[in-house]
Short mmCIF file of C-alpha atoms in Angstrom, two decimals:
data_model
loop_
_atom_site.label_atom_id
_atom_site.label_comp_id
_atom_site.label_asym_id
_atom_site.label_seq_id
_atom_site.Cartn_x
_atom_site.Cartn_y
_atom_site.Cartn_z
CA UNK A 1 83.36 103.48 87.61
CA UNK A 2 86.05 104.06 84.74
CA UNK A 3 86.87 100.39 84.54
CA UNK A 4 84.79 98.04 86.06
CA UNK A 5 85.42 95.37 83.38
CA UNK A 6 89.13 95.67 84.25
CA UNK A 7 88.62 95.31 87.79
CA UNK A 8 86.42 92.46 87.82
CA UNK A 9 89.16 89.98 86.35
CA UNK A 10 89.71 86.33 87.29
CA UNK A 11 91.42 85.63 90.65
CA UNK A 12 95.14 86.01 90.24
CA UNK A 13 98.09 87.88 92.16
CA UNK A 14 99.74 89.26 89.05
CA UNK A 15 99.12 92.14 86.65
CA UNK A 16 97.31 91.09 83.29
CA UNK A 17 96.67 92.83 80.32
CA UNK A 18 93.32 93.61 78.80
CA UNK A 19 92.47 94.60 75.33
CA UNK A 20 96.16 95.95 75.22
CA UNK A 21 94.89 99.17 76.54
CA UNK A 22 96.18 99.20 80.19
CA UNK A 23 97.36 97.00 82.76
CA UNK A 24 95.73 96.47 86.13
CA UNK A 25 95.93 94.35 89.24
CA UNK A 26 93.13 91.92 89.80
CA UNK A 27 91.14 91.16 93.05
CA UNK A 28 91.70 87.72 94.50
CA UNK A 29 88.54 86.22 95.74
CA UNK A 30 90.10 82.76 96.73
CA UNK A 31 89.61 81.76 100.66
CA UNK A 32 86.46 83.91 101.38
CA UNK A 33 83.30 82.03 102.48
CA UNK A 34 80.14 83.07 100.94
CA UNK A 35 76.50 82.31 101.96
CA UNK A 36 75.21 79.08 100.15
CA UNK A 37 72.51 81.32 98.22
CA UNK A 38 75.50 82.83 96.29
CA UNK A 39 75.64 80.60 93.24
CA UNK A 40 76.39 80.21 89.55
CA UNK A 41 73.61 78.90 87.88
CA UNK A 42 74.59 78.79 84.16
CA UNK A 43 77.44 81.00 84.18
CA UNK A 44 77.12 85.01 82.82
CA UNK A 45 80.28 86.37 81.28
CA UNK A 46 78.27 89.84 80.75
CA UNK A 47 80.75 91.91 82.51
CA UNK A 48 84.37 91.76 80.39
CA UNK A 49 86.91 89.99 82.57
CA UNK A 50 84.84 88.20 84.80
CA UNK A 51 85.15 84.45 83.45
CA UNK A 52 82.46 81.76 83.33
CA UNK A 53 83.95 80.11 86.61
CA UNK A 54 83.32 83.26 88.77
CA UNK A 55 80.05 83.33 90.76
CA UNK A 56 77.25 85.33 89.86
CA UNK A 57 75.25 85.94 93.02
CA UNK A 58 71.61 84.11 93.17
CA UNK A 59 69.31 85.46 95.85
CA UNK A 60 66.11 84.06 96.74
CA UNK A 61 63.44 86.41 95.68
CA UNK A 62 60.96 85.77 98.51
CA UNK A 63 61.59 88.37 101.57
CA UNK A 64 61.11 87.05 105.04
CA UNK A 65 62.48 89.32 107.69
CA UNK A 66 62.00 86.65 110.40
CA UNK A 67 64.04 84.04 108.68
CA UNK A 68 67.84 85.23 108.03
CA UNK A 69 68.62 81.83 107.30
CA UNK A 70 66.27 80.60 104.70
CA UNK A 71 67.39 79.41 101.40
CA UNK A 72 66.10 79.03 97.92
CA UNK A 73 68.04 77.35 95.32
CA UNK A 74 65.58 77.86 92.68
CA UNK A 75 65.59 81.69 92.62
CA UNK A 76 66.78 83.56 89.69
CA UNK A 77 70.03 85.41 89.68
CA UNK A 78 70.71 88.84 90.46
CA UNK A 79 72.47 89.59 87.35
CA UNK A 80 74.79 91.90 86.11
CA UNK A 81 73.63 91.51 82.71
CA UNK A 82 70.69 93.53 81.63
CA UNK A 83 67.26 91.92 80.63
CA UNK A 84 66.79 90.23 77.77
CA UNK A 85 66.15 92.69 74.91
CA UNK A 86 62.55 92.96 73.62
CA UNK A 87 63.46 93.18 70.16
CA UNK A 88 66.66 93.45 67.57
CA UNK A 89 66.82 96.86 67.72
CA UNK A 90 67.16 96.92 71.59
CA UNK A 91 69.80 94.27 71.31
CA UNK A 92 71.80 96.43 68.85
CA UNK A 93 71.27 99.26 71.16
CA UNK A 94 72.49 97.44 74.31
CA UNK A 95 75.70 96.35 72.10
CA UNK A 96 76.27 99.75 71.21
CA UNK A 97 76.37 100.60 74.64
CA UNK A 98 78.33 98.28 75.66
CA UNK A 99 81.04 98.83 73.02
CA UNK A 100 80.99 102.40 73.69
CA UNK A 101 81.54 101.82 77.23
CA UNK A 102 84.25 99.50 77.00
CA UNK A 103 86.25 101.99 74.73
CA UNK A 104 85.50 105.14 77.11
CA UNK A 105 86.75 102.90 80.13
CA UNK A 106 90.05 103.17 79.02
CA UNK A 107 92.35 106.17 80.46
CA UNK A 108 92.41 108.67 77.45
CA UNK A 109 94.28 112.14 77.89
CA UNK A 110 92.03 113.99 76.38
CA UNK A 111 88.54 114.42 74.78
CA UNK A 112 90.27 114.85 71.44
CA UNK A 113 91.91 111.61 72.04
CA UNK A 114 88.52 109.99 72.36
CA UNK A 115 87.20 111.52 69.18
CA UNK A 116 90.10 109.77 67.31
CA UNK A 117 89.64 106.65 68.90
CA UNK A 118 85.87 106.70 68.44
CA UNK A 119 86.31 106.96 64.63
CA UNK A 120 87.48 103.36 64.38
CA UNK A 121 84.49 101.98 65.48
CA UNK A 122 81.05 101.57 63.95
CA UNK A 123 78.01 102.69 66.34
CA UNK A 124 74.56 104.06 65.38
CA UNK A 125 74.24 107.34 67.38
CA UNK A 126 70.95 108.43 68.74
CA UNK A 127 69.79 110.70 71.15
CA UNK A 128 69.20 107.54 73.47
CA UNK A 129 72.33 106.29 73.29
CA UNK A 130 74.06 109.77 73.70
CA UNK A 131 71.80 110.09 77.03
CA UNK A 132 72.83 107.05 77.98
CA UNK A 133 76.46 107.12 77.76
CA UNK A 134 76.36 110.69 79.41
CA UNK A 135 74.39 109.37 82.41
CA UNK A 136 76.84 106.40 82.70
CA UNK A 137 79.91 108.41 82.40
CA UNK A 138 78.60 111.59 84.27
CA UNK A 139 81.60 111.54 86.77
CA UNK A 140 84.14 111.21 84.15
CA UNK A 141 84.03 114.59 82.07
CA UNK A 142 86.89 113.50 79.88
CA UNK A 143 84.94 110.63 78.55
CA UNK A 144 81.60 111.97 78.59
CA UNK A 145 82.71 115.33 76.52
CA UNK A 146 85.12 113.07 74.15
CA UNK A 147 82.19 111.01 73.23
CA UNK A 148 79.58 113.95 73.00
CA UNK A 149 82.18 115.78 70.54
CA UNK A 150 82.66 112.75 68.40
CA UNK A 151 78.50 112.14 68.44
CA UNK A 152 78.30 115.53 67.13
CA UNK A 153 80.15 114.99 64.19
CA UNK A 154 78.18 111.93 62.82
CA UNK A 155 76.07 112.22 59.98
CA UNK A 156 72.20 112.13 60.43
CA UNK A 157 72.30 113.12 64.18
CA UNK A 158 72.36 116.44 65.83
CA UNK A 159 72.49 116.94 69.53
CA UNK A 160 69.00 118.21 71.15
CA UNK A 161 68.87 120.69 73.78
CA UNK A 162 68.43 117.97 76.52
CA UNK A 163 71.70 116.41 75.52
CA UNK A 164 73.56 119.86 75.57
CA UNK A 165 71.89 120.38 79.18
CA UNK A 166 73.28 117.13 80.44
CA UNK A 167 76.68 117.71 79.02
CA UNK A 168 76.80 121.35 80.40
CA UNK A 169 75.86 119.94 83.83
CA UNK A 170 78.75 117.24 83.66
CA UNK A 171 81.37 119.85 82.78
CA UNK A 172 79.94 122.15 85.53
CA UNK A 173 80.09 119.38 88.19
CA UNK A 174 83.55 118.58 87.26
CA UNK A 175 84.39 122.37 87.40
CA UNK A 176 85.40 122.63 83.77
CA UNK A 177 83.72 126.09 83.61
CA UNK A 178 85.61 127.55 80.50
CA UNK A 179 84.37 124.29 78.40
CA UNK A 180 81.09 124.68 79.99
CA UNK A 181 80.67 128.28 78.80
CA UNK A 182 82.30 127.33 75.47
CA UNK A 183 79.34 124.67 74.98
CA UNK A 184 76.73 127.57 76.32
CA UNK A 185 78.06 129.54 73.38
CA UNK A 186 77.74 126.77 70.82
CA UNK A 187 74.14 126.12 71.94
CA UNK A 188 73.37 129.69 71.09
CA UNK A 189 75.09 129.46 67.64
CA UNK A 190 73.21 126.21 67.08
CA UNK A 191 70.06 128.49 67.68
CA UNK A 192 67.73 128.79 70.86
CA UNK A 193 68.75 125.80 72.62
CA UNK A 194 69.66 127.71 75.72
CA UNK A 195 66.75 127.52 78.26
CA UNK A 196 66.11 128.55 82.01
CA UNK A 197 66.92 125.02 82.56
CA UNK A 198 70.04 125.44 81.19
CA UNK A 199 71.10 128.37 83.04
CA UNK A 200 69.59 126.73 86.37
CA UNK A 201 72.12 124.06 85.72
CA UNK A 202 75.08 126.66 85.40
CA UNK A 203 74.14 128.45 88.23
CA UNK A 204 73.79 125.74 90.54
CA UNK A 205 77.11 124.18 89.69
CA UNK A 206 78.77 127.51 90.04
CA UNK A 207 77.39 128.05 93.47
CA UNK A 208 78.13 124.51 94.20
CA UNK A 209 81.80 125.11 93.42
CA UNK A 210 81.72 128.42 95.89
CA UNK A 211 81.65 130.69 92.82
CA UNK A 212 78.60 132.74 94.19
CA UNK A 213 79.47 135.79 92.31
CA UNK A 214 79.78 134.13 89.27
CA UNK A 215 76.60 132.46 89.47
CA UNK A 216 75.06 135.91 90.09
CA UNK A 217 76.76 137.21 87.15
CA UNK A 218 75.32 134.15 85.23
CA UNK A 219 71.61 135.37 85.99
CA UNK A 220 72.56 138.98 84.79
CA UNK A 221 74.01 137.35 81.32
CA UNK A 222 71.01 135.10 80.65
CA UNK A 223 69.36 137.71 78.58
CA UNK A 224 72.43 137.20 76.37
CA UNK A 225 71.42 133.90 75.55
CA UNK A 226 67.67 134.64 75.01
CA UNK A 227 66.34 133.66 78.58
CA UNK A 228 63.90 135.91 80.18
CA UNK A 229 65.25 137.35 83.59
CA UNK A 230 61.91 137.39 85.15
CA UNK A 231 60.24 136.16 88.63
CA UNK A 232 60.55 132.80 87.99
CA UNK A 233 64.41 133.07 87.06
CA UNK A 234 64.97 135.47 90.11
CA UNK A 235 63.56 132.61 92.38
CA UNK A 236 66.02 130.14 90.60
CA UNK A 237 68.87 132.11 91.53
CA UNK A 238 67.64 132.70 95.25
CA UNK A 239 67.08 128.85 95.80
CA UNK A 240 70.47 128.26 94.35
CA UNK A 241 71.97 130.59 96.38
CA UNK A 242 70.25 129.51 99.56
CA UNK A 243 70.93 125.81 99.00
CA UNK A 244 74.41 126.50 98.67
CA UNK A 245 74.93 128.19 101.96
CA UNK A 246 74.87 131.85 100.73
CA UNK A 247 71.59 133.05 101.98
CA UNK A 248 73.40 136.46 102.90
CA UNK A 249 74.07 136.50 98.96
CA UNK A 250 70.58 135.63 98.27
CA UNK A 251 69.31 138.31 100.36
CA UNK A 252 71.67 141.01 98.73
CA UNK A 253 70.53 139.78 95.16
CA UNK A 254 67.08 140.14 96.18
CA UNK A 255 67.44 143.62 97.26
CA UNK A 256 69.21 144.41 94.04
CA UNK A 257 66.62 142.85 91.77
CA UNK A 258 63.33 143.54 93.52
CA UNK A 259 63.20 147.10 92.24
CA UNK A 260 62.97 145.73 88.66
CA UNK A 261 61.77 142.13 89.10
CA UNK A 262 58.55 142.10 91.35
CA UNK A 263 58.83 139.02 93.97
CA UNK A 264 55.89 136.81 94.49
CA UNK A 265 55.35 134.51 97.65
CA UNK A 266 57.73 131.89 96.45
CA UNK A 267 60.61 134.56 96.61
CA UNK A 268 60.00 135.30 100.23
CA UNK A 269 59.31 131.66 100.86
CA UNK A 270 62.85 130.74 99.48
CA UNK A 271 64.48 133.12 101.74
CA UNK A 272 62.67 132.13 104.98
CA UNK A 273 63.66 128.72 104.07
CA UNK A 274 67.29 129.85 103.44
CA UNK A 275 67.33 131.41 106.80
CA UNK A 276 65.94 128.45 108.50
CA UNK A 277 68.54 126.06 107.11
CA UNK A 278 71.23 128.33 108.31
CA UNK A 279 69.74 128.31 111.68
CA UNK A 280 69.16 132.24 111.57
CA UNK A 281 65.65 132.26 112.85
CA UNK A 282 65.70 135.99 113.76
CA UNK A 283 66.43 136.82 110.08
CA UNK A 284 63.83 134.12 108.77
CA UNK A 285 60.87 135.99 111.37
CA UNK A 286 62.27 139.25 109.91
CA UNK A 287 61.64 137.94 106.31
CA UNK A 288 58.32 136.76 107.33
CA UNK A 289 57.28 140.41 108.53
CA UNK A 290 58.48 141.66 105.15
CA UNK A 291 56.63 139.30 103.41
CA UNK A 292 53.29 140.34 105.15
CA UNK A 293 54.28 144.14 104.12
CA UNK A 294 54.01 143.05 100.41
CA UNK A 295 50.77 141.55 100.87
CA UNK A 296 51.76 137.96 101.19
CA UNK A 297 50.46 136.21 104.10
CA UNK A 298 52.89 133.26 105.56
CA UNK A 299 51.42 129.86 103.78
CA UNK A 300 51.87 126.38 105.19
CA UNK A 301 55.38 126.44 103.22
CA UNK A 302 56.38 129.23 105.36
CA UNK A 303 55.42 127.60 108.71
CA UNK A 304 57.03 124.12 107.54
CA UNK A 305 60.35 126.01 106.88
CA UNK A 306 60.14 127.35 110.53
CA UNK A 307 59.05 124.04 112.01
CA UNK A 308 61.85 122.19 110.29
CA UNK A 309 64.32 124.73 111.90
CA UNK A 310 63.14 124.30 115.32
CA UNK A 311 63.22 120.64 114.84
CA UNK A 312 67.02 120.94 113.98
CA UNK A 313 67.22 122.58 117.27
CA UNK A 314 65.23 119.75 118.83
CA UNK A 315 62.88 122.46 120.30
CA UNK A 316 60.08 120.18 120.04
CA UNK A 317 58.03 122.69 122.68
CA UNK A 318 58.24 125.37 120.15
CA UNK A 319 57.62 122.84 117.42
CA UNK A 320 54.27 121.67 119.03
CA UNK A 321 53.29 125.49 119.78
CA UNK A 322 53.77 126.12 116.03
CA UNK A 323 51.52 123.41 114.81
CA UNK A 324 48.75 124.69 117.01
CA UNK A 325 49.11 128.32 115.78
CA UNK A 326 48.73 126.75 112.39
CA UNK A 327 45.51 125.15 112.96
CA UNK A 328 44.45 128.62 114.72
CA UNK A 329 45.35 130.51 111.77
CA UNK A 330 43.49 128.20 109.50
CA UNK A 331 46.67 127.09 107.86
CA UNK A 332 46.53 123.44 108.72
CA UNK A 333 49.93 121.19 108.47
CA UNK A 334 50.06 119.40 104.99
CA UNK A 335 51.54 116.12 104.84
CA UNK A 336 55.15 117.53 104.40
CA UNK A 337 54.72 119.23 107.45
CA UNK A 338 53.89 115.94 109.35
CA UNK A 339 56.86 113.97 107.61
CA UNK A 340 59.59 116.72 108.88
CA UNK A 341 58.18 116.58 112.40
CA UNK A 342 57.59 112.87 112.60
CA UNK A 343 61.20 112.16 111.14
CA UNK A 344 62.94 114.52 113.65
CA UNK A 345 61.22 112.86 116.51
CA UNK A 346 62.25 109.83 115.16
CA UNK A 347 65.88 110.75 115.01
CA UNK A 348 65.72 112.21 118.43
CA UNK A 349 64.73 108.73 119.78
CA UNK A 350 61.25 109.80 120.58
CA UNK A 351 59.62 106.95 118.93
CA UNK A 352 56.40 107.12 120.59
CA UNK A 353 55.78 110.83 119.86
CA UNK A 354 56.74 110.25 116.23
CA UNK A 355 54.22 107.55 115.76
CA UNK A 356 51.54 109.59 117.37
CA UNK A 357 52.19 112.01 114.38
CA UNK A 358 50.47 109.22 112.25
CA UNK A 359 47.42 109.82 113.94
CA UNK A 360 47.49 113.41 114.28
CA UNK A 361 47.91 113.34 110.21
CA UNK A 362 44.50 111.11 110.02
CA UNK A 363 42.96 113.42 112.55
CA UNK A 364 43.37 116.14 110.19
CA UNK A 365 42.18 114.26 107.29
CA UNK A 366 45.66 114.54 105.47
CA UNK A 367 46.47 111.63 103.24
CA UNK A 368 49.91 110.31 103.71
CA UNK A 369 52.29 110.09 100.84
CA UNK A 370 55.43 107.92 99.79
CA UNK A 371 57.83 110.50 101.61
CA UNK A 372 55.45 109.99 104.75
CA UNK A 373 55.50 106.40 104.81
CA UNK A 374 59.19 106.08 103.92
CA UNK A 375 59.90 108.24 106.91
CA UNK A 376 57.69 105.98 109.12
CA UNK A 377 59.68 102.92 107.89
CA UNK A 378 62.94 104.61 108.78
CA UNK A 379 61.77 105.23 112.11
CA UNK A 380 60.63 101.72 112.66
CA UNK A 381 63.57 100.45 110.95
CA UNK A 382 66.06 102.61 113.43
CA UNK A 383 64.19 100.98 116.44
CA UNK A 384 64.72 97.59 115.29
CA UNK A 385 60.92 97.03 114.34
CA UNK A 386 61.79 95.65 110.88
CA UNK A 387 58.68 93.47 110.81
CA UNK A 388 56.41 96.59 111.70
CA UNK A 389 58.42 98.46 109.04
CA UNK A 390 57.43 95.83 106.28
CA UNK A 391 53.99 95.89 107.36
CA UNK A 392 54.01 99.57 106.50
CA UNK A 393 55.32 98.87 103.19
CA UNK A 394 52.19 96.42 102.99
CA UNK A 395 49.70 99.22 104.00
CA UNK A 396 51.60 101.54 101.32
CA UNK A 397 50.80 99.01 98.53
CA UNK A 398 47.05 98.73 99.94
CA UNK A 399 46.77 102.49 99.44
CA UNK A 400 47.95 102.21 95.90
CA UNK A 401 51.38 103.76 96.67
CA UNK A 402 54.42 101.68 95.47
CA UNK A 403 57.53 101.39 96.80
CA UNK A 404 60.20 103.73 95.43
CA UNK A 405 64.12 103.87 95.77
CA UNK A 406 63.84 105.58 99.10
CA UNK A 407 61.71 102.73 100.26
CA UNK A 408 64.02 100.38 99.32
CA UNK A 409 67.01 102.25 100.37
CA UNK A 410 65.45 102.56 103.88
CA UNK A 411 64.94 98.90 104.30
CA UNK A 412 68.23 97.91 102.83
CA UNK A 413 70.10 100.35 105.31
CA UNK A 414 67.90 98.89 108.26
CA UNK A 415 68.72 95.31 107.57
CA UNK A 416 72.32 96.18 107.28
CA UNK A 417 72.21 97.92 110.51
CA UNK A 418 70.68 95.10 112.07
CA UNK A 419 72.82 92.29 110.61
CA UNK A 420 69.91 90.99 108.32
CA UNK A 421 72.56 90.24 105.47
CA UNK A 422 70.87 88.11 103.31
CA UNK A 423 67.52 90.21 103.64
CA UNK A 424 69.33 93.17 102.42
CA UNK A 425 70.60 91.74 99.36
CA UNK A 426 66.98 90.30 98.76
CA UNK A 427 65.70 93.67 98.59
CA UNK A 428 68.36 94.44 95.49
CA UNK A 429 66.66 91.45 93.88
CA UNK A 430 63.16 92.71 94.78
CA UNK A 431 64.01 96.30 93.20
CA UNK A 432 65.33 94.59 90.01
CA UNK A 433 62.13 92.81 90.01
CA UNK A 434 60.07 95.80 90.23
CA UNK A 435 62.10 97.88 87.77
CA UNK A 436 62.78 100.26 90.45
CA UNK A 437 66.39 101.88 89.66
CA UNK A 438 68.85 101.93 92.48
CA UNK A 439 70.96 104.90 93.21
CA UNK A 440 74.34 105.26 95.45
CA UNK A 441 72.50 105.13 98.62
CA UNK A 442 71.19 101.97 97.55
CA UNK A 443 74.72 100.53 97.28
CA UNK A 444 76.41 102.33 100.16
CA UNK A 445 75.22 100.18 103.24
CA UNK A 446 75.37 96.82 100.88
CA UNK A 447 79.23 97.70 100.32
CA UNK A 448 79.85 98.41 104.18
CA UNK A 449 78.03 95.07 104.85
CA UNK A 450 80.44 93.17 102.58
CA UNK A 451 83.62 95.12 103.98
CA UNK A 452 82.10 93.96 107.63
CA UNK A 453 81.52 90.54 106.43
CA UNK A 454 84.80 90.22 104.25
CA UNK A 455 82.89 89.38 101.28
CA UNK A 456 85.24 90.27 98.49
CA UNK A 457 83.52 88.56 96.02
CA UNK A 458 80.06 90.25 96.63
CA UNK A 459 81.76 93.37 96.93
CA UNK A 460 83.22 92.87 93.49
CA UNK A 461 79.64 92.16 91.86
CA UNK A 462 77.95 95.09 93.70
CA UNK A 463 80.86 97.26 92.23
CA UNK A 464 80.19 95.96 88.58
CA UNK A 465 76.27 96.08 89.32
CA UNK A 466 76.64 99.61 90.01
CA UNK A 467 78.19 100.03 86.74
CA UNK A 468 75.71 98.35 84.75
CA UNK A 469 73.09 100.58 86.35
CA UNK A 470 74.76 103.81 85.38
CA UNK A 471 75.92 104.82 88.88
CA UNK A 472 79.19 106.11 89.78
CA UNK A 473 80.52 106.01 93.33
CA UNK A 474 80.68 109.16 95.25
CA UNK A 475 83.50 110.62 97.24
CA UNK A 476 82.48 108.54 100.60
CA UNK A 477 82.03 105.47 98.50
CA UNK A 478 85.56 105.70 96.82
CA UNK A 479 87.08 106.39 100.50
CA UNK A 480 85.38 103.36 101.63
CA UNK A 481 86.67 101.13 98.93
CA UNK A 482 90.32 102.28 99.18
CA UNK A 483 90.67 102.26 102.88
CA UNK A 484 88.87 98.79 103.47
CA UNK A 485 90.67 96.92 100.56
CA UNK A 486 93.99 98.53 101.71
CA UNK A 487 93.30 97.27 105.29
CA UNK A 488 92.53 94.01 103.99
CA UNK A 489 95.60 92.98 102.09
CA UNK A 490 94.52 94.31 98.69
CA UNK A 491 96.66 97.38 98.30
CA UNK A 492 97.38 97.12 94.53
CA UNK A 493 93.44 97.20 93.99
CA UNK A 494 92.89 100.13 96.55
CA UNK A 495 95.61 102.15 94.61
CA UNK A 496 93.54 101.37 91.30
CA UNK A 497 90.38 103.06 93.18
CA UNK A 498 92.42 105.89 94.73
CA UNK A 499 93.62 106.83 90.98
CA UNK A 500 90.18 106.37 89.91
CA UNK A 501 88.89 108.60 92.51
CA UNK A 502 91.24 111.37 91.65
CA UNK A 503 90.79 111.18 87.97
CA UNK A 504 86.96 111.62 88.45
CA UNK A 505 87.60 114.95 90.35
CA UNK A 506 87.54 113.81 93.96
CA UNK A 507 89.93 114.87 96.43
CA UNK A 508 91.13 112.21 98.67
CA UNK A 509 91.74 112.97 102.31
CA UNK A 510 95.44 113.16 103.21
CA UNK A 511 94.95 110.28 105.55
CA UNK A 512 93.36 108.30 103.08
CA UNK A 513 96.81 108.72 101.16
CA UNK A 514 98.85 108.00 104.23
CA UNK A 515 97.10 104.77 104.69
CA UNK A 516 97.72 103.65 101.46
CA UNK A 517 101.25 104.72 101.42
CA UNK A 518 102.02 103.01 104.79
CA UNK A 519 100.95 99.61 103.57
CA UNK A 520 102.98 100.01 100.14
CA UNK A 521 105.93 101.03 102.18
CA UNK A 522 105.45 97.96 104.24
CA UNK A 523 105.44 95.86 101.41
CA UNK A 524 108.32 97.41 99.67
CA UNK A 525 106.37 98.42 96.81
CA UNK A 526 108.49 101.18 95.79
CA UNK A 527 107.18 101.87 92.03
CA UNK A 528 103.63 102.05 93.47
CA UNK A 529 104.55 104.20 96.55
CA UNK A 530 106.36 106.76 94.39
CA UNK A 531 103.30 107.10 92.17
CA UNK A 532 100.88 107.50 95.25
CA UNK A 533 103.56 109.87 96.65
CA UNK A 534 103.30 112.25 93.54
CA UNK A 535 99.44 112.11 93.55
CA UNK A 536 99.64 113.22 97.51
CA UNK A 537 102.14 115.87 96.60
CA UNK A 538 100.11 117.28 93.87
CA UNK A 539 96.85 117.17 95.88
CA UNK A 540 98.60 118.98 98.63
CA UNK A 541 100.04 121.80 96.54
CA UNK A 542 96.42 122.21 95.01
CA UNK A 543 94.87 122.82 98.23
CA UNK A 544 97.63 125.03 99.14
CA UNK A 545 97.25 126.98 96.15
CA UNK A 546 93.23 127.30 96.54
CA UNK A 547 93.69 128.51 100.22
CA UNK A 548 95.37 131.65 98.74
CA UNK A 549 92.80 132.31 95.93
#
């Protein structure tokens, strides 16, 4: 979210300037009804551009799944503003974070331009500040790398290995591989900062960009950077290739390396899991035979991979047979096994059988964990049994297992799916109260809800709230915002998100471009039309070029 503070400006239908840096269209929130429990008790201008008259949304803190209409006018607000700092140092840190974020939110042409701009400001650089900013701008490599370069020149500060690793991952995610390798070389020059964690990030990002051969080459080059090529490192490579849809390459790498690097049980389990994910069960069973030949008996991990594959095929007869076989071989299912089977049954609409898994888990003396409970909550929510889902949450807490981000995400999604808008937003308040950090999956159903309800103000608030929580939109979120704003007459704002989406390295679908251009043409907005048309042409040419590489 490059410019949250620019997007959230007072209602108007014209272009306005902000800090003399760029101009942007503003959202008009006039004429949209919001629930009564969205109020502004005392004003909050913490997000630049949001004036004191705009609503800050106050949500009731008591969660009542059976009372969608309940109101509480004395509850505290879900605020964009961070909690009050505990000390003067904390206050200074938050001020520095806000100042740097404001600077980086301008659209700089290059990282070098950011270095020049940052030299005009006085900010105390610490490792905590660097990690905070890199996390916040993790989807904006220009801003992140520019700040990283500038911070490295400040007296009294040196980048640590963790900060380097974070920057390496950001560059890899943005496919800036030349810069990524340059940073790796810098880490070597500084002395001993490259670790297996560093190379894991490198291999994962290369494989994620379908550069599987480069990922394998990165493994072979590890010893040049002081990283040992041992069994653990080989397993990382195998896992990376399997997770990035290249289990056959993983198998080839394994056959090449096992003569010099001894495999372990994890090596074979990784390959079995890769074959199962690719739904190549014949190859998975052959790898299990090979595993036996090397003296490793299939474990609960091996069987769980097989069970997951049959669950994907919805072959539950075989699933039940494998569960029986595991018991006979004295390799009883664990909580992960039961979670996978229960979840698959629930998704297949076999709710009664899914719930029976809870009884079988207890019969085996297996203790449920957070993932198991979250899956159970998902199944109940999907079936519309929200009160039962909340009861499961209470049972979790009684057993000493706190709600985590997946718990909240599952409940929020279920509330949105069943038109319990108020409860969905109350859950976001509850997350904040329990210091549970949301992620992009928290906001996606809420943003869809706002689109469905035509709540523009709420949508804007959530977008800014995401930014303050250091969460960047993903491809589907950007597509949702662009399409919905365009269809609902906010075409200028839709264009802003479309441009930002591209600047973050996402490639919009051509139909997304066409939707926006059609609306621009209808409104005779020729300048904006030409700009979007140029972006569309550039993306089309880029796709055409890549198809021949």
